[in-house]
Coordinates of C-alpha atoms in Angstrom, one line a residue:
M18 CA -17.7 -8.2 -12.8
V19 CA -17.5 -7.2 -9.2
K20 CA -18.3 -10.6 -8.2
R21 CA -15.7 -12.2 -10.3
F22 CA -13.3 -10.2 -9.1
A23 CA -14.2 -10.6 -5.4
A24 CA -14.3 -14.8 -6.4
A25 CA -10.8 -14.3 -7.8
V26 CA -9.1 -13.0 -4.5
A27 CA -11.1 -15.5 -2.4
M28 CA -9.0 -17.5 -4.2
A29 CA -5.9 -16.3 -2.9
L30 CA -4.5 -19.5 -1.3
T31 CA -0.6 -19.3 -1.0
A32 CA 2.2 -22.0 -0.9
S33 CA 5.9 -22.6 -0.5
F34 CA 8.5 -21.0 -2.7
S35 CA 12.4 -21.1 -3.2
G36 CA 15.0 -18.9 -4.5
V37 CA 15.1 -15.2 -4.1
V38 CA 15.0 -12.7 -6.9
T39 CA 17.0 -9.2 -6.6
A40 CA 15.8 -6.4 -8.9
H41 CA 16.8 -2.8 -8.9
A42 CA 14.9 -0.2 -10.2
E43 CA 16.0 2.3 -13.0
P44 CA 17.5 5.5 -12.3
A45 CA 15.0 8.3 -11.5
V46 CA 15.7 11.8 -13.3
A47 CA 15.0 14.4 -11.5
A48 CA 11.2 15.7 -10.5
R49 CA 10.0 18.5 -9.0
I50 CA 7.5 20.5 -7.1
D51 CA 5.0 22.4 -9.3
H52 CA 3.0 24.0 -6.8
A53 CA 1.5 23.6 -3.5
E54 CA -1.8 24.2 -1.7
R55 CA -2.0 25.0 2.2
V56 CA -5.4 23.2 3.5
S57 CA -4.5 23.9 7.0
D58 CA -1.8 24.2 9.5
R59 CA -1.1 20.1 9.7
Q60 CA -2.0 19.5 6.0
T61 CA -0.5 20.5 2.9
K62 CA -1.6 19.2 -0.7
L63 CA 1.6 18.8 -3.1
F64 CA 1.4 18.8 -6.7
V65 CA 4.4 17.3 -7.9
H66 CA 5.8 16.4 -11.7
S67 CA 6.9 13.3 -12.0
A68 CA 9.7 12.7 -14.9
A69 CA 9.2 9.1 -15.0
M70 CA 5.4 9.2 -15.3
D71 CA 5.8 12.9 -17.0
R72 CA 2.9 14.3 -15.3
V73 CA 1.8 16.0 -12.1
V74 CA 1.0 13.9 -9.5
Q75 CA -1.0 15.0 -6.1
V76 CA 0.4 13.9 -2.6
Q77 CA -1.2 14.6 0.5
V78 CA 0.6 15.4 3.3
L79 CA -0.5 15.5 6.7
H80 CA 2.4 17.2 9.4
P81 CA 2.9 18.7 12.8
E82 CA 2.4 22.3 12.8
W83 CA 5.8 22.7 14.6
G84 CA 9.2 22.2 12.9
G85 CA 12.2 20.4 13.7
P86 CA 13.7 17.2 11.7
R87 CA 11.1 13.8 11.9
P88 CA 10.5 10.6 10.3
T89 CA 8.1 10.0 7.3
L90 CA 5.4 7.2 7.0
Y91 CA 4.4 6.7 3.5
L92 CA 0.5 5.8 3.4
L93 CA -0.7 3.8 0.1
D94 CA -4.7 3.4 -0.8
G95 CA -6.6 0.8 -2.2
V96 CA -7.7 -0.2 -5.4
S97 CA -9.8 2.8 -6.0
A98 CA -6.8 5.3 -4.7
G99 CA -9.0 8.4 -4.6
E100 CA -11.8 7.8 -7.4
E101 CA -14.5 8.4 -5.4
S102 CA -13.6 12.2 -5.0
E103 CA -12.3 11.8 -8.7
F104 CA -8.6 12.0 -7.2
R105 CA -9.2 15.4 -5.3
E106 CA -7.9 13.4 -2.1
S107 CA -7.1 10.0 -0.8
T108 CA -9.6 7.7 0.5
W109 CA -8.0 7.4 3.5
T110 CA -8.7 10.7 4.3
Q111 CA -11.8 10.6 2.9
R112 CA -13.3 7.5 4.9
T113 CA -11.3 7.6 7.9
D114 CA -10.3 9.9 10.8
I115 CA -6.5 9.5 10.4
E116 CA -6.3 13.5 10.3
E117 CA -7.4 13.7 13.7
F118 CA -5.3 10.7 14.6
F119 CA -2.0 11.8 13.7
A120 CA -2.5 15.5 14.6
D121 CA -0.3 15.0 17.5
K122 CA 2.3 12.9 16.0
N123 CA 5.5 14.3 15.1
T124 CA 5.7 12.5 11.9
N125 CA 4.9 13.3 8.2
V126 CA 2.2 11.0 6.5
V127 CA 2.4 11.3 2.8
L128 CA -0.4 10.0 1.1
P129 CA -0.3 9.5 -2.6
V130 CA -3.7 10.3 -4.8
G131 CA -4.0 8.5 -7.7
G132 CA -3.2 4.8 -9.2
T133 CA -6.2 3.2 -9.4
G134 CA -5.4 -0.1 -10.3
S135 CA -1.4 0.4 -10.5
Y136 CA -0.1 -1.8 -7.2
Y137 CA 2.2 1.4 -6.6
T138 CA 4.6 -0.2 -9.2
D139 CA 6.7 -0.1 -12.3
W140 CA 4.7 -1.2 -15.3
K141 CA 6.7 -2.6 -18.0
N142 CA 4.4 -0.7 -20.9
P143 CA 2.1 2.1 -20.7
D144 CA -1.7 1.0 -20.9
P145 CA -4.1 2.7 -22.5
V146 CA -6.6 2.6 -19.6
L147 CA -4.6 3.2 -16.6
G148 CA -1.9 5.3 -18.5
V149 CA 2.2 4.9 -17.5
N150 CA 2.6 3.8 -14.0
K151 CA 6.1 4.2 -12.9
W152 CA 4.8 4.4 -9.0
E153 CA 7.7 2.6 -7.4
T154 CA 10.3 4.8 -9.1
F155 CA 8.2 8.1 -8.0
L156 CA 7.8 6.5 -4.0
T157 CA 11.1 5.6 -3.6
E158 CA 13.5 7.8 -5.4
E159 CA 11.9 10.7 -6.7
L160 CA 9.3 11.8 -3.7
P161 CA 11.7 11.4 -0.7
P162 CA 14.4 14.1 -1.1
L163 CA 11.5 16.1 -2.0
I164 CA 9.1 15.7 0.9
D165 CA 12.8 15.6 3.2
A166 CA 13.6 19.4 2.0
R167 CA 10.4 20.4 2.3
F168 CA 8.6 19.0 5.3
S169 CA 12.1 18.3 7.6
G170 CA 12.3 14.9 7.3
N171 CA 15.0 12.9 8.6
G172 CA 15.7 10.4 6.3
V173 CA 13.9 7.6 8.7
N174 CA 10.9 6.2 6.6
A175 CA 8.2 3.3 7.1
V176 CA 5.4 2.4 4.3
A177 CA 2.0 1.2 5.2
G178 CA -1.0 0.3 2.9
L179 CA -4.5 -1.4 2.8
S180 CA -5.9 -4.0 0.2
M181 CA -3.9 -3.3 -3.2
G182 CA -2.0 -0.7 -1.2
A183 CA -0.8 -3.8 1.4
T184 CA 0.8 -6.2 -1.3
A185 CA 2.4 -3.1 -2.6
A186 CA 3.8 -1.9 0.9
M187 CA 5.4 -5.2 1.2
S188 CA 6.7 -5.6 -2.2
L189 CA 8.0 -1.7 -1.4
I190 CA 10.1 -2.2 1.6
T191 CA 11.0 -6.0 0.4
R192 CA 12.8 -4.3 -2.9
N193 CA 13.9 -1.4 -1.2
P194 CA 14.9 -2.4 2.5
D195 CA 17.8 -0.1 3.3
L196 CA 14.8 2.8 2.5
Y197 CA 12.2 1.8 4.9
Q198 CA 12.8 0.6 8.5
G199 CA 9.0 -0.7 9.1
V200 CA 5.8 -1.8 7.3
A201 CA 1.9 -2.0 8.2
A202 CA 0.3 -4.1 5.9
M203 CA -3.6 -4.8 6.3
S204 CA -5.9 -7.1 4.4
G205 CA -3.6 -7.6 1.5
C206 CA -2.0 -10.7 -0.4
Y207 CA 1.8 -11.1 -0.3
D208 CA 3.1 -13.4 -3.3
T209 CA 2.9 -12.7 -6.6
S210 CA 3.7 -15.3 -8.2
R211 CA 1.9 -18.4 -7.2
D212 CA -0.8 -18.7 -9.7
S213 CA -4.2 -18.0 -7.6
S214 CA -2.3 -14.7 -6.0
R215 CA -1.1 -13.7 -9.7
D216 CA -4.7 -14.5 -10.9
T217 CA -5.8 -11.9 -8.4
V218 CA -3.5 -9.5 -9.0
R219 CA -4.4 -9.4 -12.4
G220 CA -8.2 -9.8 -12.3
T221 CA -7.8 -6.3 -9.7
V222 CA -5.8 -4.7 -12.7
A223 CA -8.4 -6.0 -15.1
Y224 CA -11.3 -5.1 -13.1
K225 CA -10.3 -1.1 -13.2
G226 CA -10.0 -1.8 -17.2
G227 CA -6.2 -2.0 -17.5
N228 CA -4.5 -4.9 -19.4
P229 CA -2.8 -7.0 -16.5
D230 CA 0.7 -8.0 -19.2
N231 CA 1.5 -4.0 -18.9
M232 CA 2.1 -4.2 -15.5
W233 CA 4.5 -7.2 -14.7
G234 CA 4.4 -9.3 -18.4
P235 CA 2.5 -12.3 -19.3
L236 CA 2.1 -15.5 -17.0
D237 CA 5.1 -16.8 -17.5
D238 CA 7.4 -13.2 -16.9
R239 CA 10.0 -13.0 -14.1
T240 CA 8.8 -10.0 -12.9
W241 CA 6.4 -11.7 -11.0
E242 CA 8.6 -13.4 -8.9
E243 CA 10.6 -9.7 -8.5
H244 CA 7.9 -8.6 -6.8
D245 CA 7.3 -11.3 -4.6
S246 CA 7.7 -10.7 -1.1
Y247 CA 7.1 -14.0 0.2
L248 CA 10.5 -14.6 -2.1
L249 CA 12.1 -11.8 -0.5
A250 CA 10.6 -11.7 2.8
E251 CA 14.5 -12.7 4.4
R252 CA 14.8 -8.8 3.5
L253 CA 12.3 -8.1 6.6
R254 CA 14.9 -9.3 9.2
G255 CA 15.7 -6.4 11.5
K256 CA 12.4 -4.3 10.0
D257 CA 9.5 -3.7 12.4
V258 CA 6.6 -5.4 10.7
F259 CA 2.6 -5.4 11.4
L260 CA -0.1 -7.3 9.3
S261 CA -3.6 -7.3 10.2
T262 CA -6.6 -8.7 8.4
G263 CA -10.3 -10.1 9.2
N264 CA -12.3 -13.6 8.6
G265 CA -14.9 -12.5 6.5
L266 CA -17.6 -12.9 9.1
L267 CA -19.9 -9.7 9.6
G268 CA -18.8 -8.0 12.7
P269 CA -20.2 -4.4 14.2
G270 CA -18.2 -2.4 11.2
D271 CA -20.8 -4.2 8.8
L272 CA -24.2 -2.8 10.3
E273 CA -24.7 -0.3 7.9
A274 CA -22.9 -2.0 4.5
D275 CA -25.9 -2.8 1.8
Q276 CA -25.9 -6.2 0.6
E277 CA -23.7 -5.5 -2.6
A278 CA -21.4 -4.3 -0.3
L279 CA -21.1 -7.5 2.0
S280 CA -21.1 -9.6 -1.1
V281 CA -18.1 -8.7 -2.2
G282 CA -16.5 -7.3 0.9
S283 CA -16.8 -10.5 3.0
P284 CA -15.0 -12.9 0.2
L285 CA -12.5 -10.6 -0.2
E286 CA -11.6 -10.5 3.3
I287 CA -11.6 -14.3 3.6
G288 CA -9.0 -14.3 0.8
T289 CA -6.7 -12.2 2.7
Y290 CA -7.4 -14.0 5.9
V291 CA -5.8 -17.1 3.8
C292 CA -2.8 -14.9 2.6
T293 CA -2.0 -13.2 6.0
I294 CA -1.8 -16.9 7.7
T295 CA 0.5 -17.9 5.0
Y296 CA 2.7 -14.8 5.0
D297 CA 3.0 -15.1 8.9
R298 CA 3.9 -18.8 8.8
R299 CA 6.5 -17.6 6.3
L300 CA 7.9 -14.9 8.7
Q301 CA 8.0 -17.6 11.7
Q302 CA 10.1 -19.8 9.6
L303 CA 12.6 -17.0 8.8
G304 CA 12.4 -16.4 12.5
I305 CA 11.7 -12.7 11.7
P306 CA 9.5 -11.4 14.3
A307 CA 5.9 -9.7 13.8
E308 CA 2.8 -8.3 15.0
V309 CA -0.1 -10.2 13.9
V310 CA -3.6 -9.3 14.6
Y311 CA -6.3 -11.6 13.4
R312 CA -9.3 -9.9 13.9
P313 CA -12.5 -12.1 15.3
W314 CA -14.7 -10.8 12.4
G315 CA -14.5 -8.2 9.3
T316 CA -15.1 -8.1 5.6
H317 CA -12.9 -5.7 3.7
S318 CA -14.1 -2.3 4.2
W319 CA -12.7 1.0 5.4
S320 CA -14.5 0.8 9.2
Y321 CA -11.8 -1.9 10.3
W322 CA -9.1 -0.1 8.6
Q323 CA -9.6 2.5 10.1
E324 CA -8.9 1.0 13.5
D325 CA -6.1 -1.2 12.0
I326 CA -3.6 1.8 11.4
K327 CA -4.1 2.5 15.0
A328 CA -3.3 -0.8 16.0
A329 CA -0.6 -0.7 13.9
W330 CA 0.5 2.2 15.3
P331 CA 2.7 1.1 18.1
T332 CA 5.2 -1.2 15.5
L333 CA 5.0 2.0 13.0
E334 CA 6.0 4.4 15.9
N335 CA 9.0 1.9 17.0
A336 CA 10.2 1.8 13.2
L337 CA 10.0 5.6 12.7
G338 CA 12.1 6.2 16.2
L339 CA 9.5 7.5 17.6
S340 CA 8.5 5.2 20.6

């Protein structure tokens, strides 16, 4: 199944589209903080009851020790979304050094835990395996006022993510341009209505046991276009944008990877390489500037994303008003 999933993602080619679809999320009802756990002076685990999903969702918050107004970066996970720790923490904090990297940054970093295979979007229907997913409502309407109130947020936000989270981050900013000032997307695909890319997204959902029709409907449903950040790319005008990808060639970060990881990670990154080139060209056609990093090597793995988020920081720092 893993190899079939990898092959599907490697097919993620892109093409030109026309038209822009505008969509609006349903109004959220009140969410609330259920409880909080202090991990350290610079990290808090916040457990938020989402009214939209009718469950408690954990979010890790990295924050400065000091008080005072500060912006917020929402940092999204890949397809596993914390599954490796049985959803006790984000894979970002499990697999990278972001806690150390952000320790001296005057920003909140919000890391949702959970949402495996969800694309951090609002699903049309509950799923027998993946449950109720109303992640866009949670991330854009329910969570920001709670974060700002508890962690001195100043209302300036950016969003970033890798792989599944990269696709989601680009969708979130193009669907909610008034909320986010910038985006960093690492090793993702950004057109969700072309056949091959749509098949990749559906394959990702199926890989985690979900029914793709429960997310954005069947293949001919217009909801796929409504979440297509290629079609909505004009909404990135005036935003700070960072994209990065490897090309599937083995590099320094692959020295300790096993054969199975390489057999999956290489074709996955070849797919995101093609997707990134296409989106880069789309932005150039629109005259929208972006910082785009094409690594000379690299598979679909955390060793590279740990460095990519650091490379993205100057772009995000500017978006957050910290530069």
